CSV table of C-alpha atoms in Angstrom, one decimal:
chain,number,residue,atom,x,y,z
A,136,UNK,CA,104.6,57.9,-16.2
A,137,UNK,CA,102.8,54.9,-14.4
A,138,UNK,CA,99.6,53.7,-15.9
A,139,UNK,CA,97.1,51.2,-14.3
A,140,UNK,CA,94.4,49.4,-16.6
A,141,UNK,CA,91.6,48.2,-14.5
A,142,UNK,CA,89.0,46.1,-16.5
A,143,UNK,CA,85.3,46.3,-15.0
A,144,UNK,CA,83.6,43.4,-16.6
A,145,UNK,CA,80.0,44.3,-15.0
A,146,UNK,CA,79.8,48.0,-14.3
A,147,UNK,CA,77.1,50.2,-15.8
A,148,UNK,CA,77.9,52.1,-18.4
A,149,UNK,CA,74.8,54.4,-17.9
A,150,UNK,CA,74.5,57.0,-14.7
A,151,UNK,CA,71.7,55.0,-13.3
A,152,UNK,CA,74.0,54.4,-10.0
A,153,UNK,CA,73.4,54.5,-6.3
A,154,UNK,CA,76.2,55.8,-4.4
A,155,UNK,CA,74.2,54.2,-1.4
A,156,UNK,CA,75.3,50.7,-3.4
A,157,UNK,CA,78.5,51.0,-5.2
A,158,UNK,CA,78.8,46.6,-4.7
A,159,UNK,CA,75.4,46.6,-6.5
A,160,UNK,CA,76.9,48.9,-9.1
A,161,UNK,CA,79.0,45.8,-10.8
A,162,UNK,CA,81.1,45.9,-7.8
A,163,UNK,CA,82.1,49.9,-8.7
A,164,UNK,CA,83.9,49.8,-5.1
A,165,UNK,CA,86.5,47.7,-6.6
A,166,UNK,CA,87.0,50.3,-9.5
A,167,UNK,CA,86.8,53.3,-6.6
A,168,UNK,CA,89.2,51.9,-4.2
A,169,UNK,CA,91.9,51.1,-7.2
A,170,UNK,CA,91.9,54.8,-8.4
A,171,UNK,CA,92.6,55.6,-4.2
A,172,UNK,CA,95.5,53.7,-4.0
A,173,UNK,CA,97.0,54.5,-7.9
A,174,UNK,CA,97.0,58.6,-7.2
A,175,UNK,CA,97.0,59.1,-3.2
A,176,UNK,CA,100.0,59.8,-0.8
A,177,UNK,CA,99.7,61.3,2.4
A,178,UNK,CA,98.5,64.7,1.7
A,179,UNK,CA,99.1,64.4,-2.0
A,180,UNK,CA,98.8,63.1,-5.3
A,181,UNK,CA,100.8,61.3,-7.4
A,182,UNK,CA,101.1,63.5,-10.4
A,183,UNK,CA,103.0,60.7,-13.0
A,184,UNK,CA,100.0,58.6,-12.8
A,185,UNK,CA,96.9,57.8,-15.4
A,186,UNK,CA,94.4,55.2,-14.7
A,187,UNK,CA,91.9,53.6,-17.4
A,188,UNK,CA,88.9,52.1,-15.9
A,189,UNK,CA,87.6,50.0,-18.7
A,190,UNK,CA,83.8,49.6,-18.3
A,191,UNK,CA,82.0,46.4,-19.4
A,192,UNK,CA,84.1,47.0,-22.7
A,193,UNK,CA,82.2,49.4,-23.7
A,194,UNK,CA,83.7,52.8,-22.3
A,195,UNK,CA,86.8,53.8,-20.9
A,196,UNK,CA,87.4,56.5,-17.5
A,197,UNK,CA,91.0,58.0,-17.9
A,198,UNK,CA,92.1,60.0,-14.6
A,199,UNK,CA,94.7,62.2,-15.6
A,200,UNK,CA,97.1,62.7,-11.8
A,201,UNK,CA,98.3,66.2,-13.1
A,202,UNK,CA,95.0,67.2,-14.1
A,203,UNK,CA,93.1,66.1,-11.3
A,204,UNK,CA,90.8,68.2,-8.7
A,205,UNK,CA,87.9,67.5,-6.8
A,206,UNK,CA,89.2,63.3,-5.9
A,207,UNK,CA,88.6,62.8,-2.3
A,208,UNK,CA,89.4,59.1,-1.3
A,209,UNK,CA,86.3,57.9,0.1
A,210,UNK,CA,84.7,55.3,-2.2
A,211,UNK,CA,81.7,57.3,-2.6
A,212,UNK,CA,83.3,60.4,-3.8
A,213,UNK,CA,85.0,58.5,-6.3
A,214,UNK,CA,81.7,56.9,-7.4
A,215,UNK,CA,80.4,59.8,-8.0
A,216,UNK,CA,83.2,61.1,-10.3
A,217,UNK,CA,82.5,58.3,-12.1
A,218,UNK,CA,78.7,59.0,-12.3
A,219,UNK,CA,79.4,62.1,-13.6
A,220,UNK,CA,81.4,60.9,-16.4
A,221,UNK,CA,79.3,58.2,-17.5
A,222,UNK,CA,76.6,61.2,-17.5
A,223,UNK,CA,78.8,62.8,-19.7
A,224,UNK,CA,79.9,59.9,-21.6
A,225,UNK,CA,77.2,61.3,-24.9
A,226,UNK,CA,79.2,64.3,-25.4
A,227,UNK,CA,82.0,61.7,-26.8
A,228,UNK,CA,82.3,61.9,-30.0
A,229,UNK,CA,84.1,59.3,-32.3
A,230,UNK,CA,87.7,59.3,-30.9
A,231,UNK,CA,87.1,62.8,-29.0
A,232,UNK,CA,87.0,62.0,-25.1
A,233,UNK,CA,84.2,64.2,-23.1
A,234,UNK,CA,86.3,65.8,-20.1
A,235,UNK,CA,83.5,66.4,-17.5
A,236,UNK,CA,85.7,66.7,-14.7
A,237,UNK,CA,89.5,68.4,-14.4
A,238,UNK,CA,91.9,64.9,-15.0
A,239,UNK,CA,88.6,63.2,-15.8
A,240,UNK,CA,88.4,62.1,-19.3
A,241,UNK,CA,85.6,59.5,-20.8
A,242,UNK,CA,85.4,57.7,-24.3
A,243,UNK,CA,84.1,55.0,-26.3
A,244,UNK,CA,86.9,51.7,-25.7
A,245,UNK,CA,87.2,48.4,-24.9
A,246,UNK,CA,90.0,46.1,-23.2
A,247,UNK,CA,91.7,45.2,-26.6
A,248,UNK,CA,92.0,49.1,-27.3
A,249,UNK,CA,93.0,50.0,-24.3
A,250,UNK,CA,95.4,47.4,-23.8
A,251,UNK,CA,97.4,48.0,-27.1
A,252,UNK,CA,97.4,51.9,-26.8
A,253,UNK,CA,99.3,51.5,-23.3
A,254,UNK,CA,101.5,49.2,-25.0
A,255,UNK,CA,102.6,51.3,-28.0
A,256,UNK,CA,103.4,53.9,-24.4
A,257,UNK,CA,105.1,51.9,-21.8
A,258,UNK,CA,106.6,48.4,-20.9
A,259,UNK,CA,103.3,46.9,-20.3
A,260,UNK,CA,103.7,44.0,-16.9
A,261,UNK,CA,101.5,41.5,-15.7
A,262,UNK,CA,101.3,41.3,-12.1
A,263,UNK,CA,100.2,37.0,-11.9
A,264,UNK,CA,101.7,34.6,-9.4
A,265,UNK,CA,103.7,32.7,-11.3
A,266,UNK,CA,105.8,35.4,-12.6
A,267,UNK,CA,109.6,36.3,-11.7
A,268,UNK,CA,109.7,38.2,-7.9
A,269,UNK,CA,108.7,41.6,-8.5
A,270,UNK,CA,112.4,42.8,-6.7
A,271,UNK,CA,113.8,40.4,-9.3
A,272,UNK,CA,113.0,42.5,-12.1
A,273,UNK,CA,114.1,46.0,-13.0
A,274,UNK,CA,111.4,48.5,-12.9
A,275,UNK,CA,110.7,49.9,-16.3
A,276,UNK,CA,110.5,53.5,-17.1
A,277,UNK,CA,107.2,53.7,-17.9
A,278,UNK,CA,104.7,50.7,-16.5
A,279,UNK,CA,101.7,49.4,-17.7
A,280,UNK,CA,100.1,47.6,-15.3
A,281,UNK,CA,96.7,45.8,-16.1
A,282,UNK,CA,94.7,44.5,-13.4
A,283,UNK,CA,90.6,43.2,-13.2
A,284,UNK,CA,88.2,43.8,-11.1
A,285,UNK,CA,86.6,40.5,-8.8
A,286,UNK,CA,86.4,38.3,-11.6
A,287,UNK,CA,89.6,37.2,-13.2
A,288,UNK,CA,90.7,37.8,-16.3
A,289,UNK,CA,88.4,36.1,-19.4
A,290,UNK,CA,90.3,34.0,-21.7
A,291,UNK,CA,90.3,36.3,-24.1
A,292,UNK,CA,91.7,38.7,-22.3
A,293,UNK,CA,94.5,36.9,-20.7
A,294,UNK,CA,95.6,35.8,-24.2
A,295,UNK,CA,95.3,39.6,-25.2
A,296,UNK,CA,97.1,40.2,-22.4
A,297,UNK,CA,100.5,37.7,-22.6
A,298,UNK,CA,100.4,38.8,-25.8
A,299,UNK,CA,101.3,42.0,-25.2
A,300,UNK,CA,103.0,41.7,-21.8
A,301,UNK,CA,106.8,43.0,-21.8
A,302,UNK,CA,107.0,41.2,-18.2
A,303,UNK,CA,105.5,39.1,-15.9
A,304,UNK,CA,105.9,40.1,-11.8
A,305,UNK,CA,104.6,38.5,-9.3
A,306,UNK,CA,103.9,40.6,-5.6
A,307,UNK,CA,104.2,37.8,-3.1
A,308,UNK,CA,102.8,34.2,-2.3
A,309,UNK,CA,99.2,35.3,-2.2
A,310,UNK,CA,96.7,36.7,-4.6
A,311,UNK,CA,95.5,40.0,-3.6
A,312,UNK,CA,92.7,42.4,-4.1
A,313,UNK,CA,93.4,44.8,-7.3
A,314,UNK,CA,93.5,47.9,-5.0
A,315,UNK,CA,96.4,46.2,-2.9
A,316,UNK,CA,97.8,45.6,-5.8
A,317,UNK,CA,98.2,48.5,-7.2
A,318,UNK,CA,99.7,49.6,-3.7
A,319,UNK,CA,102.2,46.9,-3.7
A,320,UNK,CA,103.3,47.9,-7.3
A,321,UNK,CA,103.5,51.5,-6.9
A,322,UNK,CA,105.3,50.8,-3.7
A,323,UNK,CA,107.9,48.5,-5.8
A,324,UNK,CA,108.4,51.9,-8.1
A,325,UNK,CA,109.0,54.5,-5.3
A,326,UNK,CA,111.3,52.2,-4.1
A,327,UNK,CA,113.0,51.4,-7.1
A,328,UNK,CA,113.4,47.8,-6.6
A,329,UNK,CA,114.4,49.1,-3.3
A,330,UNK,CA,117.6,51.0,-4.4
A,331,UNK,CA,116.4,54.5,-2.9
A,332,UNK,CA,117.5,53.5,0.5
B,1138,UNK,CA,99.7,36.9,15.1
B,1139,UNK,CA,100.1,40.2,13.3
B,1140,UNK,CA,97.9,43.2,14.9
B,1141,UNK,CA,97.4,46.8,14.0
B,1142,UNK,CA,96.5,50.0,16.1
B,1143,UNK,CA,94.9,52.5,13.9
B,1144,UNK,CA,94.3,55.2,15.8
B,1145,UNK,CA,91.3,58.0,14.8
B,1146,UNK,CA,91.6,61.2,16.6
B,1147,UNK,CA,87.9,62.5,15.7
B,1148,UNK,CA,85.6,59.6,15.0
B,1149,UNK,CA,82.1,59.4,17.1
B,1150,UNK,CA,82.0,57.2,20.3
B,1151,UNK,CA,78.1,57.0,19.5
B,1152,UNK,CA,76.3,55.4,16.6
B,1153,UNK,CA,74.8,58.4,15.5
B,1154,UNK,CA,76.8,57.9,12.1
B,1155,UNK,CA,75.5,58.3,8.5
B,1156,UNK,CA,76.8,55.7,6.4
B,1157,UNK,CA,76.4,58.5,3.6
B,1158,UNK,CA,78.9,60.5,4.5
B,1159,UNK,CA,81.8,58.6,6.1
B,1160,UNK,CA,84.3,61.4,5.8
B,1161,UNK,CA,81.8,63.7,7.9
B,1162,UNK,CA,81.9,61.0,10.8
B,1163,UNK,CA,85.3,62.0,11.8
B,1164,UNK,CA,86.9,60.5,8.5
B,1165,UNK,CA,85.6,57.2,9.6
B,1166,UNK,CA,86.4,56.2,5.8
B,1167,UNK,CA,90.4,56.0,6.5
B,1168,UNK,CA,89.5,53.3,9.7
B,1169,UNK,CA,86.9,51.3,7.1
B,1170,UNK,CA,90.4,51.2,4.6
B,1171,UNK,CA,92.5,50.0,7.3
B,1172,UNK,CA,90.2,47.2,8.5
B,1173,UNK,CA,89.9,46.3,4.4
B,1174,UNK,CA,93.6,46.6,4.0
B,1175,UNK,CA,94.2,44.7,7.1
B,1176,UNK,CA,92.3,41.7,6.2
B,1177,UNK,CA,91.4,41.4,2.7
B,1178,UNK,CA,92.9,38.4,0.8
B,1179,UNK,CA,91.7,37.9,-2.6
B,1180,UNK,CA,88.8,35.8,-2.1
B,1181,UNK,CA,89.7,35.5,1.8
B,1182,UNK,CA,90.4,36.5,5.1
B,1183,UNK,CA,93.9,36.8,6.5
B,1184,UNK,CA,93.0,34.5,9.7
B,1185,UNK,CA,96.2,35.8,11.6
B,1186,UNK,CA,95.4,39.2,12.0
B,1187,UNK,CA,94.0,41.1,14.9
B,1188,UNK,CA,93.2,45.4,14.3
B,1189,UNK,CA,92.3,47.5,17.1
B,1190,UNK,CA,90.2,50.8,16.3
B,1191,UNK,CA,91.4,53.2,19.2
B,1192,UNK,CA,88.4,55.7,18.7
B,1193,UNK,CA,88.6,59.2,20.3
B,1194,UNK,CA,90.3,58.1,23.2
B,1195,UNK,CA,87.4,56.3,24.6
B,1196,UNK,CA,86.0,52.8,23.0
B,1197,UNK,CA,88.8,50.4,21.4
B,1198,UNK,CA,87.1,48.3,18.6
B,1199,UNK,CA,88.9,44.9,18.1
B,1200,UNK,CA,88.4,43.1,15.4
B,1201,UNK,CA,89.7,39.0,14.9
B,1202,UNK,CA,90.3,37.7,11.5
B,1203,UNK,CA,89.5,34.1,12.8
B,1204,UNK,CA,86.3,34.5,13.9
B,1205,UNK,CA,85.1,37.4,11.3
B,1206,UNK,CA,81.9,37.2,9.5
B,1207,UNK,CA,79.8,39.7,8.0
B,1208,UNK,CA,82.5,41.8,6.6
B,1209,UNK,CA,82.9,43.0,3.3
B,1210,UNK,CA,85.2,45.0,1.2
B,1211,UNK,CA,83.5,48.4,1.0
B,1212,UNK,CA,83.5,50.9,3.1
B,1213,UNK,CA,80.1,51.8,3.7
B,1214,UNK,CA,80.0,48.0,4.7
B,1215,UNK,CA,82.6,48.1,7.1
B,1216,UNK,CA,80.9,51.3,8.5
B,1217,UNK,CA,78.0,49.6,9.3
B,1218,UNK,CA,80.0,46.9,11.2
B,1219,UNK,CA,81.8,49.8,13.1
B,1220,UNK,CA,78.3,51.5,13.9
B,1221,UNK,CA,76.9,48.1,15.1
B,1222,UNK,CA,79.8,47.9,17.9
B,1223,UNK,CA,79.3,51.8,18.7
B,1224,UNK,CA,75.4,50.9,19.0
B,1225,UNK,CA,76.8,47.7,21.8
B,1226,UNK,CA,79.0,49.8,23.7
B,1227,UNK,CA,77.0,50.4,27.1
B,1228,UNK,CA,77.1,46.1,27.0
B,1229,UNK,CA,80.4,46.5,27.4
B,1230,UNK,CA,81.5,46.8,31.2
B,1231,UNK,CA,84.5,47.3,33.0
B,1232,UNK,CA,86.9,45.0,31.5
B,1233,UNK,CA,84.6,43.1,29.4
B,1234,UNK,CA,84.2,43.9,25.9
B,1235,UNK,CA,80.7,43.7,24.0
B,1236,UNK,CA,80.7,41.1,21.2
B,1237,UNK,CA,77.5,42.5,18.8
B,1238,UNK,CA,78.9,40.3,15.6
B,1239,UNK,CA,81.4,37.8,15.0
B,1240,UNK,CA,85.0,38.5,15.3
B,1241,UNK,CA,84.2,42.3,16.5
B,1242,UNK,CA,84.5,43.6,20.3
B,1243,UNK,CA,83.8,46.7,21.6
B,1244,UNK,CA,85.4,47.5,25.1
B,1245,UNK,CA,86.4,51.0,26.8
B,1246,UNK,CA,90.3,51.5,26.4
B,1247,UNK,CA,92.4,53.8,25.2
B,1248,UNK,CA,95.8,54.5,22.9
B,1249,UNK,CA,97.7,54.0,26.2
B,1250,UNK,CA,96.1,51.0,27.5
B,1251,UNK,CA,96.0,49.6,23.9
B,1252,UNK,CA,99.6,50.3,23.1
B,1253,UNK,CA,100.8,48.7,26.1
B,1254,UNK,CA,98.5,45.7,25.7
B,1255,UNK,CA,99.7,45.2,22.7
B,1256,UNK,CA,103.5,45.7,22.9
B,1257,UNK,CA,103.4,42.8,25.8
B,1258,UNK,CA,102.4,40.4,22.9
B,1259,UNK,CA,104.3,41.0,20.2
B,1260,UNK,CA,106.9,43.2,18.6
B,1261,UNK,CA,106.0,46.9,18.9
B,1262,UNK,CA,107.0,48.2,15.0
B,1263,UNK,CA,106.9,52.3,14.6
B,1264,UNK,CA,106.4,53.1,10.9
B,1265,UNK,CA,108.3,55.7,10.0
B,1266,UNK,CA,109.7,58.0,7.1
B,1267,UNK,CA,113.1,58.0,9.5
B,1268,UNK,CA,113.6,54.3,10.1
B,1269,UNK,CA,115.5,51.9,9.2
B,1270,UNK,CA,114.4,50.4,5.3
B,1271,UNK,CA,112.1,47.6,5.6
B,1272,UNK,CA,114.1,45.4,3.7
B,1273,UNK,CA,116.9,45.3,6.1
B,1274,UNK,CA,114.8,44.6,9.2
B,1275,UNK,CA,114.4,40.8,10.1
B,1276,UNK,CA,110.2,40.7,10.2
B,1277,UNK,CA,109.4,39.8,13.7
B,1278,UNK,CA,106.9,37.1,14.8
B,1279,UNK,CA,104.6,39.2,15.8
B,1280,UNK,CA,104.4,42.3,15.1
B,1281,UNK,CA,102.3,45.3,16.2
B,1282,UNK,CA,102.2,48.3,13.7
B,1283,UNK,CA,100.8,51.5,15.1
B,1284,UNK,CA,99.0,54.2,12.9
B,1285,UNK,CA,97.4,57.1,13.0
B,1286,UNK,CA,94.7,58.2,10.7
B,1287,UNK,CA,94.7,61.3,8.3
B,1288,UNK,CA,96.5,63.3,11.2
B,1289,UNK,CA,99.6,62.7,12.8
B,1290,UNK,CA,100.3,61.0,16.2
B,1291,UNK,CA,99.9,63.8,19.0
B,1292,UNK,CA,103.0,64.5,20.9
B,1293,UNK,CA,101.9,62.2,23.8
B,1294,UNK,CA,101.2,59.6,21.6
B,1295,UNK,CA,104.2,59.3,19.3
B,1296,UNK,CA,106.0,60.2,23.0
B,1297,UNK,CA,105.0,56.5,23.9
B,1298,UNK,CA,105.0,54.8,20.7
B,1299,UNK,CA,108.8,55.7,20.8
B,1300,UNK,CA,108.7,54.4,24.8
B,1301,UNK,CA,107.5,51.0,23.9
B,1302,UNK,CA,108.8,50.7,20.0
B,1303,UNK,CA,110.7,47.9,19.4
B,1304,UNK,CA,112.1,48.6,16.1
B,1305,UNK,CA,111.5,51.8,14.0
B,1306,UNK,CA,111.1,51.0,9.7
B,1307,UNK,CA,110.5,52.8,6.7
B,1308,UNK,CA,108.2,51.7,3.8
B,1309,UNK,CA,109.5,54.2,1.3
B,1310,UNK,CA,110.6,57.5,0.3
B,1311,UNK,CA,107.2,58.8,0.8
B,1312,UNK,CA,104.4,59.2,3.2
B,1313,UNK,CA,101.4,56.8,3.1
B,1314,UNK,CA,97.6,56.9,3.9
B,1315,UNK,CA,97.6,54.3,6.4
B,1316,UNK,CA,95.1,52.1,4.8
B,1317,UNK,CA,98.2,51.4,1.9
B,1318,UNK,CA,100.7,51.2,4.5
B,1319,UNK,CA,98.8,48.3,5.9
B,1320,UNK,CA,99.0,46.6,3.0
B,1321,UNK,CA,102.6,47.2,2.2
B,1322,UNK,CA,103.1,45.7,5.4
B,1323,UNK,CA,101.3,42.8,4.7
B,1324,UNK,CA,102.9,42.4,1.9
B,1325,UNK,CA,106.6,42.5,3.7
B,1326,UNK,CA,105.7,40.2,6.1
B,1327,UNK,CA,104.3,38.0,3.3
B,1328,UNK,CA,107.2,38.2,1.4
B,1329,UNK,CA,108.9,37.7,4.7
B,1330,UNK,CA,111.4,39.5,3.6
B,1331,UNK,CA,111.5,38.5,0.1
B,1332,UNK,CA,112.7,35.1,1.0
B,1333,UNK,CA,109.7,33.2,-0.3
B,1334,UNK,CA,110.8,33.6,-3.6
């Protein structure tokens, strides 16, 4: 199993969003594009995936890859998913996710929560760039990878964060977009720190 | 100089496109990805990159990362910048290309006349699930990766890509939307090689 956190420090936590406007939605691109590039391969998806969107710490989207139906990877589509589950998000009841959508799951949560649940389930890494080479390191059986959104990580959540972190990767010499991140890393893991070939 | 040929089979040559529905525009969403993909640094522009749009055939859209303005992560954004050059094309004539924003061209040409163009100034790369692993291929100086969009190359096509390829590579053990193939590109060459470590 691969899991991506992505923390959405501005996006709505209410349906009232435009799918004409998805960069006025809190930047709610950024969130769209990140689930594209953790669950799509060429005319499939990547089953051994979950993602958490964490929004404005406040709720949490879990996409379940061998649950899902009905993601398309055009940004909109997505965006509306997510509509829909922040539509639903009432129907969540104390720790009892709403499941609007097959592989869509939505709950009360915030960063901290999310963060140590993934933990207690995988070898959680931080991707930053002054961590070892990502082909340095041996890919862990089960990856947490926690990524934000436009802004960087708040201070509190960075200390959450190497607090918890079982590794520290970096991609390359530049700092990339989460989306391409996410790319990179789950490139790193079908490659197998490149021992497939 | 690293350039890119993303190829759509079925997107309009006019600008009658709605920015609502991307897909429905002859998946005009997979060329927005690459043009992200292609460029997108976090919090920057990669200066040294060059994508042509072959669309249907008919109009090449060229897009330079050091003169770019006006473009912007999303897709619906990078639409609008592709519907702006569609709405310029009759300026373009003969062998002139249109210029309606900074940094993107619109000119008549074609997957032949790009290809070629392109393979006489730099290294012509094929990605493919067949060729040889990325990491033991020496990245070139300037390389040209060809792509197609959510279908494959057409017989005549990959027929010339392998004509004029100067080295054939593989990414990984499975196949790639092209938009994330860009970037695990990018990231090779930034990596260049993994020697920057």
């Amino acid at each position: 199993m691969r899991q991506f956190v992505i923390v959405g420090h501005e996006v709505p936590t209410t349906p009232e969003i435009s799918l004409d406007d998805l960069p006025g939605a809190g930047r709610l691109d950024v969130l769209c594009r990140c689930v594209n590039s953790a669950f799509f391969l060429s005319h499939d998806i990547r089953e051994e995936v979950r993602v958490h969107l964490v929004l404005s710490d406040e709720y949490v989207i879990r996409f379940e890859g061998s649950e899902l139906r009905h993601l398309r990877p055009d940004e909109r589509s997505t965006g509306a998913l997510i509509r829909g589950a922040l539509d639903a998000r009432e129907e969540a009841i104390g720790a009892m996710e709403a499941n609007p959508s097959p592989g869509v799951y939505i709950g009360k949560g915030d960063f901290e929560s999310t963060v140590e649940a993934a933990a207690a389930d995988g070898t959680l890494v931080e991707l930053h760039e002054d961590g070892d080479p990502v082909v340095d390191v041996e890919p862990p059986a089960n990856p947490v990878f926690v990524l934000s959104d436009h802004h960087d990580f708040t201070d509190e959540e960075a200390e959450l964060l190497s607090e918890h972190a079982d590794e520290r990767v970096s991609v390359g010499p530049h700092a990339l977009h989460a989306d391409h991140a996410i790319t990179v890393a789950n490139n790193y893991l079908d490659t197998d720190g490149f021992e497939y070939y």
